[in-house]
Amino acid sequence: MKKNIKLATAITTCALLLFSFAGSVQAAPKYNRFAGQDRFQTSIAIARQEFQGQQVQNVILASAYSFPDALAASTLAAKQQAPIILVGTTMHDSLASLNFIKSHMTSGGTVTIVGGAAVVPRKVEDWLLNAGYTVTRLGGTDRFATDALIVKSLNVTTGSPIVIASGYDFPDALGVASIAASKGWPILLSGPNQLPQSVKDFVTSDQPSNIYIVGGTFVLHNSIQTELQSTAPNAQIQRFGGQDRFETLSQILYKFYPNPTQIYLANGFDFADALSGSTLAAQNNAPILLVDPKAGHLPAAIRDYLITLHNTGATPQVNVLGGTVGLPDWVIDRVNLRLGTGDTNTTPPTSTTSSAIQLPISN
């Protein structure tokens, strides 16, 4: 009898300990994946989520394969309350996207094409016109001219903050796209050494209160910052620039998203899904976290940001942009692990801020 009592007591004690331990561990967040069979279908899946199947009055049409013309489109899409739908260089590639427009756009709605005929073909434009839609094309002689047309169409208030990003690579611009879209900030593209004349003209007339440079001095040299300070002497200039795309992104994350309720994950080496998802992220005041799907581990800078969220008590909903080829399940498992269990404390990286020139120490 005594043995039975002791055994029952031991079992009860173990059960209480297990229950207590389980209660002390924070459950890892679940996740949503917005994806299709390809980048076209993924952009459609994201649009369906963004607008919950409702009819839309505006659509932004961008190239699925050429990033430069589309980089500045996020803020325009947010302003127009429009999804970003991707098309290819042939009607066959674009068929699913055009069918989505046909079934989800109001009669006589407006389609804004970003990019010239080389990236979004005339046949697509003709199809839209024949279907009775209003079509506006913002396409210049090069990526900077197209960007200037997009920025002009935003009609921002004088003094509005602006973002300066490289026109020759996409990660830095995509990292800041959701915050720029949610705030209505134009993204102005630049070469590495010198501001395009269109950017200088805009900065001269706008006289922004804040200028955010995204990218280290390897992609946007110190001369860019010097030009900006000379053109807008009263602006506060802040550079987000790390050793790689992930460190640069982490500086943006710590600055603008210290406690997000949602996060979006995307492939950091392909622009399409992150671009399509930028307005959905902006709608939810959420960041896009770029990762390397082939690395087998999270980028250290992104991992540390997730750990910081855990340590501060944040429990964001995890959303995934794209299918398992571009973003394998192991990525989500690692993200949920860091959010759910955390790790050692980390120190947020610093960006450089200046009302006069303050040059970053490292690239």
CSV table of C-alpha atoms in Angstrom, one decimal, residues 20 26 38 91 115 132 136 175-176 179 185 209 239 259 327 334 337 355-356:
chain,number,residue,atom,x,y,z
A,20,SER,CA,5.1,23.8,-15.1
A,26,GLN,CA,6.7,30.4,-25.1
A,38,ASP,CA,5.5,30.6,-60.0
A,91,MET,CA,1.4,37.0,-73.4
A,115,GLY,CA,8.7,50.2,-67.1
A,132,GLY,CA,-11.7,48.7,-71.6
A,136,THR,CA,-0.9,54.7,-67.8
A,175,GLY,CA,14.3,46.1,-47.3
A,176,VAL,CA,12.9,49.6,-46.9
A,179,ILE,CA,8.1,51.3,-44.5
A,185,TRP,CA,8.0,58.1,-48.9
A,209,SER,CA,13.2,66.9,-43.7
A,239,ARG,CA,22.5,55.8,-43.6
A,259,ASN,CA,7.9,45.6,-31.9
A,327,LEU,CA,11.7,29.8,-49.1
A,334,ARG,CA,14.4,28.5,-37.6
A,337,LEU,CA,12.5,28.7,-33.1
A,355,SER,CA,22.5,67.0,-39.8
A,356,ALA,CA,25.9,67.6,-41.1
